[in-house]
Amino acid sequence: MDLRETELYLERTFNRGRKEISGRGPLSTKVRIVDDVIFVKMKMEYSGLSLRLFRFVSECKQEDQYYDSVRDDSRVIAAKILSTICDLQILAMHFKIDIDNRFSFTTIILDGDLENLIVNGKVMKPD
């Protein structure tokens, strides 16, 4: 698998993972792999209630606690997805939600250079 094929595979699988967590998948997903980092940008359709909740959490300066509450589920799903193509582990995950533009951003930091593994043909092709 080349770099773009891997990114497209991750886009599809992160879509399914998001749906598994929230019950609703994103409108679109973009994934980019740079060295040991995976960047995930999802265009979301939030309900009116979800938008109000995110704004309330943000106004109360509780975003970090909110992100902590979803980090464990997200980490498990991301690790499961990564295990289908490589043996790298997740060192850290960072989340950010842009409520006004309805985007969700996730940065996944790995313990090795995934881009280099892909370029050198050392990434498994998923079933």
CSV table of N, CA and C in Angstrom, one decimal:
chain,number,residue,atom,x,y,z
A,1,MET,N,0.8,-1.2,0.0
A,1,MET,CA,0.0,0.0,0.0
A,1,MET,C,0.9,1.2,0.0
A,2,ASP,N,0.5,2.2,-0.8
A,2,ASP,CA,1.3,3.4,-0.8
A,2,ASP,C,0.7,4.4,0.2
A,3,LEU,N,1.3,5.6,0.3
A,3,LEU,CA,0.9,6.5,1.3
A,3,LEU,C,-0.6,6.9,1.2
A,4,ARG,N,-1.0,7.3,0.0
A,4,ARG,CA,-2.3,7.8,-0.2
A,4,ARG,C,-3.3,6.6,0.0
A,5,GLU,N,-3.0,5.4,-0.4
A,5,GLU,CA,-3.9,4.3,-0.2
A,5,GLU,C,-4.1,4.1,1.3
A,6,THR,N,-3.0,4.2,2.0
A,6,THR,CA,-3.1,4.0,3.5
A,6,THR,C,-4.0,5.1,4.1
A,7,GLU,N,-3.8,6.4,3.7
A,7,GLU,CA,-4.6,7.5,4.2
A,7,GLU,C,-6.1,7.2,3.9
A,8,LEU,N,-6.4,6.8,2.7
A,8,LEU,CA,-7.8,6.5,2.3
A,8,LEU,C,-8.4,5.4,3.1
A,9,TYR,N,-7.6,4.3,3.4
A,9,TYR,CA,-8.0,3.3,4.2
A,9,TYR,C,-8.4,3.8,5.6
A,10,LEU,N,-7.5,4.6,6.2
A,10,LEU,CA,-7.7,5.1,7.5
A,10,LEU,C,-8.9,6.1,7.5
A,11,GLU,N,-9.1,6.8,6.5
A,11,GLU,CA,-10.3,7.7,6.4
A,11,GLU,C,-11.6,6.8,6.5
A,12,ARG,N,-11.7,5.7,5.8
A,12,ARG,CA,-12.8,4.9,5.8
A,12,ARG,C,-13.0,4.2,7.2
A,13,THR,N,-11.9,3.8,7.8
A,13,THR,CA,-12.0,3.1,9.1
A,13,THR,C,-12.2,4.0,10.2
A,14,PHE,N,-11.7,5.2,10.2
A,14,PHE,CA,-12.0,6.2,11.2
A,14,PHE,C,-13.4,6.7,11.1
A,15,ASN,N,-14.0,6.7,9.9
A,15,ASN,CA,-15.4,7.0,9.8
A,15,ASN,C,-16.3,6.0,10.6
A,16,ARG,N,-15.9,4.7,10.4
A,16,ARG,CA,-16.7,3.7,11.1
A,16,ARG,C,-16.4,3.8,12.6
A,17,GLY,N,-15.2,4.1,13.0
A,17,GLY,CA,-14.9,4.2,14.4
A,17,GLY,C,-15.7,5.3,15.1
A,18,ARG,N,-15.8,6.5,14.4
A,18,ARG,CA,-16.5,7.6,14.9
A,18,ARG,C,-18.0,7.2,15.1
A,19,LYS,N,-18.5,6.5,14.1
A,19,LYS,CA,-19.9,6.1,14.2
A,19,LYS,C,-20.1,5.1,15.4
A,20,GLU,N,-19.1,4.3,15.6
A,20,GLU,CA,-19.2,3.4,16.7
A,20,GLU,C,-19.2,4.1,18.1
A,21,ILE,N,-18.5,5.2,18.2
A,21,ILE,CA,-18.4,6.0,19.4
A,21,ILE,C,-19.6,6.8,19.6
A,22,SER,N,-20.0,7.5,18.6
A,22,SER,CA,-21.1,8.5,18.8
A,22,SER,C,-22.5,8.1,18.2
A,23,GLY,N,-22.5,7.0,17.5
A,23,GLY,CA,-23.8,6.6,16.9
A,23,GLY,C,-24.0,7.3,15.5
A,24,ARG,N,-23.1,8.3,15.2
A,24,ARG,CA,-23.3,9.0,13.9
A,24,ARG,C,-21.9,9.2,13.3
A,25,GLY,N,-21.8,8.9,12.1
A,25,GLY,CA,-20.5,9.1,11.4
A,25,GLY,C,-20.4,10.5,10.9
A,26,PRO,N,-19.1,10.9,10.5
A,26,PRO,CA,-18.9,12.2,10.0
A,26,PRO,C,-19.4,12.4,8.5
A,27,LEU,N,-19.6,13.6,8.1
A,27,LEU,CA,-19.9,13.9,6.7
A,27,LEU,C,-18.8,13.6,5.8
A,28,SER,N,-17.6,13.9,6.2
A,28,SER,CA,-16.3,13.6,5.5
A,28,SER,C,-15.2,13.5,6.4
A,29,THR,N,-14.1,12.8,6.0
A,29,THR,CA,-12.9,12.6,6.8
A,29,THR,C,-11.7,12.8,5.9
A,30,LYS,N,-10.7,13.5,6.4
A,30,LYS,CA,-9.4,13.6,5.7
A,30,LYS,C,-8.4,13.1,6.7
A,31,VAL,N,-7.5,12.3,6.2
A,31,VAL,CA,-6.4,11.8,7.0
A,31,VAL,C,-5.1,12.1,6.3
A,32,ARG,N,-4.1,12.6,7.0
A,32,ARG,CA,-2.7,12.8,6.5
A,32,ARG,C,-1.7,12.2,7.5
A,33,ILE,N,-0.8,11.5,6.9
A,33,ILE,CA,0.3,10.9,7.7
A,33,ILE,C,1.6,11.6,7.4
A,34,VAL,N,2.2,12.1,8.5
A,34,VAL,CA,3.5,12.8,8.4
A,34,VAL,C,4.4,12.3,9.5
A,35,ASP,N,5.4,11.6,9.0
A,35,ASP,CA,6.4,10.9,9.9
A,35,ASP,C,5.7,10.0,10.9
A,36,ASP,N,5.7,10.4,12.2
A,36,ASP,CA,5.1,9.6,13.3
A,36,ASP,C,3.8,10.1,13.7
A,37,VAL,N,3.2,11.0,12.9
A,37,VAL,CA,1.9,11.6,13.3
A,37,VAL,C,0.8,11.3,12.3
A,38,ILE,N,-0.4,11.1,12.8
A,38,ILE,CA,-1.6,10.9,11.9
A,38,ILE,C,-2.5,12.1,12.3
A,39,PHE,N,-2.9,12.9,11.3
A,39,PHE,CA,-3.8,14.0,11.5
A,39,PHE,C,-5.1,13.6,10.9
A,40,VAL,N,-6.2,13.7,11.7
A,40,VAL,CA,-7.5,13.3,11.2
A,40,VAL,C,-8.4,14.6,11.4
A,41,LYS,N,-9.1,14.9,10.3
A,41,LYS,CA,-10.0,16.1,10.3
A,41,LYS,C,-11.4,15.5,9.8
A,42,MET,N,-12.4,15.7,10.6
A,42,MET,CA,-13.7,15.2,10.3
A,42,MET,C,-14.7,16.4,10.2
A,43,LYS,N,-15.4,16.4,9.1
A,43,LYS,CA,-16.5,17.4,9.0
A,43,LYS,C,-17.7,16.7,9.7
A,44,MET,N,-18.3,17.4,10.7
A,44,MET,CA,-19.4,16.8,11.4
A,44,MET,C,-20.7,17.5,11.2
A,45,GLU,N,-21.8,16.8,11.4
A,45,GLU,CA,-23.1,17.4,11.5
A,45,GLU,C,-23.6,17.2,12.9
A,46,TYR,N,-23.5,18.3,13.7
A,46,TYR,CA,-23.9,18.2,15.1
A,46,TYR,C,-25.3,18.7,15.2
A,47,SER,N,-26.1,18.0,16.1
A,47,SER,CA,-27.4,18.4,16.3
A,47,SER,C,-27.4,19.7,17.1
A,48,GLY,N,-28.6,20.4,17.2
A,48,GLY,CA,-28.7,21.6,17.9
A,48,GLY,C,-28.3,21.4,19.4
A,49,LEU,N,-28.7,20.3,20.0
A,49,LEU,CA,-28.4,20.0,21.3
A,49,LEU,C,-26.9,19.7,21.5
A,50,SER,N,-26.3,19.0,20.6
A,50,SER,CA,-24.8,18.8,20.7
A,50,SER,C,-24.1,20.1,20.6
A,51,LEU,N,-24.5,21.0,19.7
A,51,LEU,CA,-23.8,22.3,19.6
A,51,LEU,C,-23.9,23.1,20.9
A,52,ARG,N,-25.1,23.1,21.5
A,52,ARG,CA,-25.3,23.8,22.8
A,52,ARG,C,-24.4,23.2,23.9
A,53,LEU,N,-24.4,21.9,23.9
A,53,LEU,CA,-23.5,21.2,24.9
A,53,LEU,C,-22.1,21.6,24.7
A,54,PHE,N,-21.5,21.5,23.5
A,54,PHE,CA,-20.1,21.9,23.3
A,54,PHE,C,-19.9,23.3,23.6
A,55,ARG,N,-20.8,24.2,23.3
A,55,ARG,CA,-20.6,25.6,23.7
A,55,ARG,C,-20.6,25.8,25.2
A,56,PHE,N,-21.5,25.1,25.9
A,56,PHE,CA,-21.5,25.2,27.3
A,56,PHE,C,-20.2,24.7,27.9
A,57,VAL,N,-19.8,23.5,27.5
A,57,VAL,CA,-18.5,22.9,28.0
A,57,VAL,C,-17.4,23.9,27.8
A,58,SER,N,-17.3,24.5,26.6
A,58,SER,CA,-16.3,25.4,26.2
A,58,SER,C,-16.3,26.7,27.1
A,59,GLU,N,-17.5,27.2,27.3
A,59,GLU,CA,-17.7,28.4,28.1
A,59,GLU,C,-17.3,28.2,29.6
A,60,CYS,N,-17.5,26.9,30.1
A,60,CYS,CA,-17.2,26.6,31.4
A,60,CYS,C,-15.7,26.2,31.6
A,61,LYS,N,-15.0,26.3,30.5
A,61,LYS,CA,-13.5,25.9,30.5
A,61,LYS,C,-13.4,24.4,30.9
A,62,GLN,N,-14.2,23.6,30.4
A,62,GLN,CA,-14.2,22.1,30.8
A,62,GLN,C,-13.8,21.3,29.6
A,63,GLU,N,-13.3,21.9,28.5
A,63,GLU,CA,-13.0,21.1,27.3
A,63,GLU,C,-12.0,19.9,27.6
A,64,ASP,N,-11.0,20.2,28.4
A,64,ASP,CA,-10.1,19.1,28.7
A,64,ASP,C,-10.7,17.9,29.4
A,65,GLN,N,-11.7,18.2,30.3
A,65,GLN,CA,-12.4,17.1,30.9
A,65,GLN,C,-13.3,16.4,29.9
A,66,TYR,N,-13.9,17.1,29.0
A,66,TYR,CA,-14.7,16.5,28.0
A,66,TYR,C,-13.8,15.5,27.1
A,67,TYR,N,-12.7,16.1,26.6
A,67,TYR,CA,-11.8,15.3,25.8
A,67,TYR,C,-11.3,14.0,26.5
A,68,ASP,N,-11.0,14.2,27.8
A,68,ASP,CA,-10.6,13.0,28.6
A,68,ASP,C,-11.7,11.9,28.6
A,69,SER,N,-12.9,12.4,28.6
A,69,SER,CA,-14.0,11.4,28.7
A,69,SER,C,-14.2,10.6,27.4
A,70,VAL,N,-13.7,11.1,26.3
A,70,VAL,CA,-13.8,10.3,25.0
A,70,VAL,C,-12.5,9.7,24.6
A,71,ARG,N,-11.4,10.2,25.2
A,71,ARG,CA,-10.1,9.7,24.8
A,71,ARG,C,-9.9,8.2,24.9
A,72,ASP,N,-10.4,7.6,26.0
A,72,ASP,CA,-10.2,6.2,26.2
A,72,ASP,C,-10.9,5.4,25.0
A,73,ASP,N,-12.1,5.7,24.7
A,73,ASP,CA,-12.8,5.0,23.7
A,73,ASP,C,-12.1,5.2,22.3
A,74,SER,N,-11.7,6.4,22.1
A,74,SER,CA,-11.1,6.8,20.8
A,74,SER,C,-9.7,6.1,20.7
A,75,ARG,N,-9.0,6.0,21.8
A,75,ARG,CA,-7.7,5.3,21.8
A,75,ARG,C,-7.8,3.9,21.5
A,76,VAL,N,-8.8,3.2,22.0
A,76,VAL,CA,-9.0,1.8,21.8
A,76,VAL,C,-9.4,1.6,20.3
A,77,ILE,N,-10.2,2.4,19.8
A,77,ILE,CA,-10.6,2.2,18.4
A,77,ILE,C,-9.4,2.5,17.4
A,78,ALA,N,-8.7,3.6,17.7
A,78,ALA,CA,-7.6,4.0,16.9
A,78,ALA,C,-6.5,2.9,16.9
A,79,ALA,N,-6.3,2.3,18.1
A,79,ALA,CA,-5.3,1.2,18.2
A,79,ALA,C,-5.7,0.0,17.4
A,80,LYS,N,-7.0,-0.3,17.5
A,80,LYS,CA,-7.5,-1.4,16.7
A,80,LYS,C,-7.4,-1.2,15.2
A,81,ILE,N,-7.6,0.0,14.8
A,81,ILE,CA,-7.5,0.3,13.4
A,81,ILE,C,-6.0,0.2,12.9
A,82,LEU,N,-5.1,0.8,13.7
A,82,LEU,CA,-3.7,0.8,13.4
A,82,LEU,C,-3.1,-0.7,13.4
A,83,SER,N,-3.7,-1.5,14.3
A,83,SER,CA,-3.2,-2.9,14.3
A,83,SER,C,-3.4,-3.7,13.0
A,84,THR,N,-4.3,-3.2,12.2
A,84,THR,CA,-4.6,-3.9,11.0
A,84,THR,C,-3.6,-3.6,9.9
A,85,ILE,N,-2.7,-2.6,10.1
A,85,ILE,CA,-1.7,-2.2,9.1
A,85,ILE,C,-0.3,-2.2,9.6
A,86,CYS,N,-0.1,-2.1,11.0
A,86,CYS,CA,1.3,-2.0,11.5
A,86,CYS,C,1.3,-2.3,13.0
A,87,ASP,N,2.5,-2.4,13.5
A,87,ASP,CA,2.7,-2.8,14.9
A,87,ASP,C,3.1,-1.6,15.8
A,88,LEU,N,2.8,-0.4,15.3
A,88,LEU,CA,3.1,0.8,16.1
A,88,LEU,C,2.1,1.0,17.2
A,89,GLN,N,2.6,1.7,18.3
A,89,GLN,CA,1.7,2.0,19.4
A,89,GLN,C,1.4,3.5,19.4
A,90,ILE,N,0.3,3.8,20.1
A,90,ILE,CA,-0.1,5.3,20.2
A,90,ILE,C,0.6,5.8,21.5
A,91,LEU,N,1.4,6.9,21.3
A,91,LEU,CA,2.0,7.5,22.5
A,91,LEU,C,1.1,8.6,23.1
A,92,ALA,N,0.3,9.3,22.2
A,92,ALA,CA,-0.5,10.4,22.7
A,92,ALA,C,-1.6,10.7,21.6
A,93,MET,N,-2.7,11.2,22.1
A,93,MET,CA,-3.8,11.6,21.2
A,93,MET,C,-4.3,13.0,21.7
A,94,HIS,N,-4.5,13.9,20.7
A,94,HIS,CA,-5.0,15.2,21.1
A,94,HIS,C,-6.2,15.5,20.3
A,95,PHE,N,-7.2,16.1,20.9
A,95,PHE,CA,-8.5,16.4,20.2
A,95,PHE,C,-8.8,17.9,20.3
A,96,LYS,N,-9.5,18.3,19.3
A,96,LYS,CA,-10.0,19.7,19.2
A,96,LYS,C,-11.3,19.7,18.4
A,97,ILE,N,-12.3,20.4,18.8
A,97,ILE,CA,-13.5,20.6,18.1
A,97,ILE,C,-13.7,22.1,17.7
A,98,ASP,N,-13.9,22.3,16.5
A,98,ASP,CA,-14.2,23.7,16.0
A,98,ASP,C,-15.7,23.7,15.8
A,99,ILE,N,-16.4,24.2,16.8
A,99,ILE,CA,-17.9,24.2,16.8
A,99,ILE,C,-18.5,25.0,15.7
A,100,ASP,N,-17.9,26.2,15.5
A,100,ASP,CA,-18.5,27.1,14.5
A,100,ASP,C,-18.4,26.5,13.0
A,101,ASN,N,-17.3,25.9,12.7
A,101,ASN,CA,-17.1,25.3,11.4
A,101,ASN,C,-17.4,23.9,11.3
A,102,ARG,N,-17.8,23.3,12.5
A,102,ARG,CA,-18.3,21.9,12.6
A,102,ARG,C,-17.2,20.9,12.1
A,103,PHE,N,-16.0,21.1,12.6
A,103,PHE,CA,-14.9,20.1,12.4
A,103,PHE,C,-14.4,19.6,13.7
A,104,SER,N,-14.0,18.3,13.6
A,104,SER,CA,-13.3,17.7,14.7
A,104,SER,C,-11.9,17.3,14.3
A,105,PHE,N,-10.9,17.6,15.1
A,105,PHE,CA,-9.5,17.4,14.7
A,105,PHE,C,-8.9,16.4,15.8
A,106,THR,N,-8.3,15.4,15.3
A,106,THR,CA,-7.6,14.5,16.1
A,106,THR,C,-6.1,14.3,15.6
A,107,THR,N,-5.2,14.4,16.6
A,107,THR,CA,-3.8,14.2,16.2
A,107,THR,C,-3.3,13.0,17.0
A,108,ILE,N,-2.8,12.0,16.3
A,108,ILE,CA,-2.3,10.8,16.9
A,108,ILE,C,-0.8,10.7,16.8
A,109,ILE,N,-0.1,10.6,17.9
A,109,ILE,CA,1.3,10.5,17.8
A,109,ILE,C,1.7,9.1,18.1
A,110,LEU,N,2.5,8.5,17.2
A,110,LEU,CA,2.9,7.1,17.3
A,110,LEU,C,4.4,6.9,17.8
A,111,ASP,N,4.7,5.7,18.2
A,111,ASP,CA,6.0,5.4,18.7
A,111,ASP,C,7.0,5.1,17.6
A,112,GLY,N,6.7,5.3,16.3
A,112,GLY,CA,7.6,5.1,15.2
A,112,GLY,C,7.1,5.8,14.0
A,113,ASP,N,7.9,5.9,13.0
A,113,ASP,CA,7.7,6.6,11.8
A,113,ASP,C,6.8,5.8,10.8
A,114,LEU,N,5.5,6.0,10.9
A,114,LEU,CA,4.6,5.3,10.0
A,114,LEU,C,4.8,5.7,8.5
A,115,GLU,N,5.0,6.9,8.2
A,115,GLU,CA,5.2,7.4,6.8
A,115,GLU,C,6.4,6.6,6.2
A,116,ASN,N,7.5,6.5,7.0
A,116,ASN,CA,8.7,5.8,6.5
A,116,ASN,C,8.4,4.3,6.3
A,117,LEU,N,7.6,3.7,7.2
A,117,LEU,CA,7.2,2.3,7.0
A,117,LEU,C,6.4,2.1,5.7
A,118,ILE,N,5.5,3.0,5.5
A,118,ILE,CA,4.7,2.9,4.2
A,118,ILE,C,5.5,3.0,3.0
A,119,VAL,N,6.4,4.1,3.0
A,119,VAL,CA,7.2,4.3,1.8
A,119,VAL,C,8.1,3.1,1.5
A,120,ASN,N,8.6,2.4,2.6
A,120,ASN,CA,9.5,1.3,2.4
A,120,ASN,C,8.7,0.0,2.3
A,121,GLY,N,7.4,0.0,2.1
A,121,GLY,CA,6.6,-1.2,1.9
A,121,GLY,C,6.5,-2.1,3.1
A,122,LYS,N,6.6,-1.6,4.3
A,122,LYS,CA,6.6,-2.4,5.5
A,122,LYS,C,5.2,-2.3,6.2
A,123,VAL,N,4.2,-1.9,5.5
A,123,VAL,CA,2.9,-1.8,6.1
A,123,VAL,C,2.0,-2.9,5.6
A,124,MET,N,1.3,-3.5,6.4
A,124,MET,CA,0.4,-4.6,6.0
A,124,MET,C,-0.8,-4.1,5.2
A,125,LYS,N,-1.2,-4.9,4.2
A,125,LYS,CA,-2.4,-4.5,3.5
A,125,LYS,C,-3.6,-5.1,4.3
A,126,PRO,N,-4.5,-4.3,4.7
A,126,PRO,CA,-5.6,-4.9,5.6
A,126,PRO,C,-6.5,-5.8,4.7
A,127,ASP,N,-7.2,-6.7,5.5
A,127,ASP,CA,-8.1,-7.7,4.8
A,127,ASP,C,-9.3,-7.0,4.2
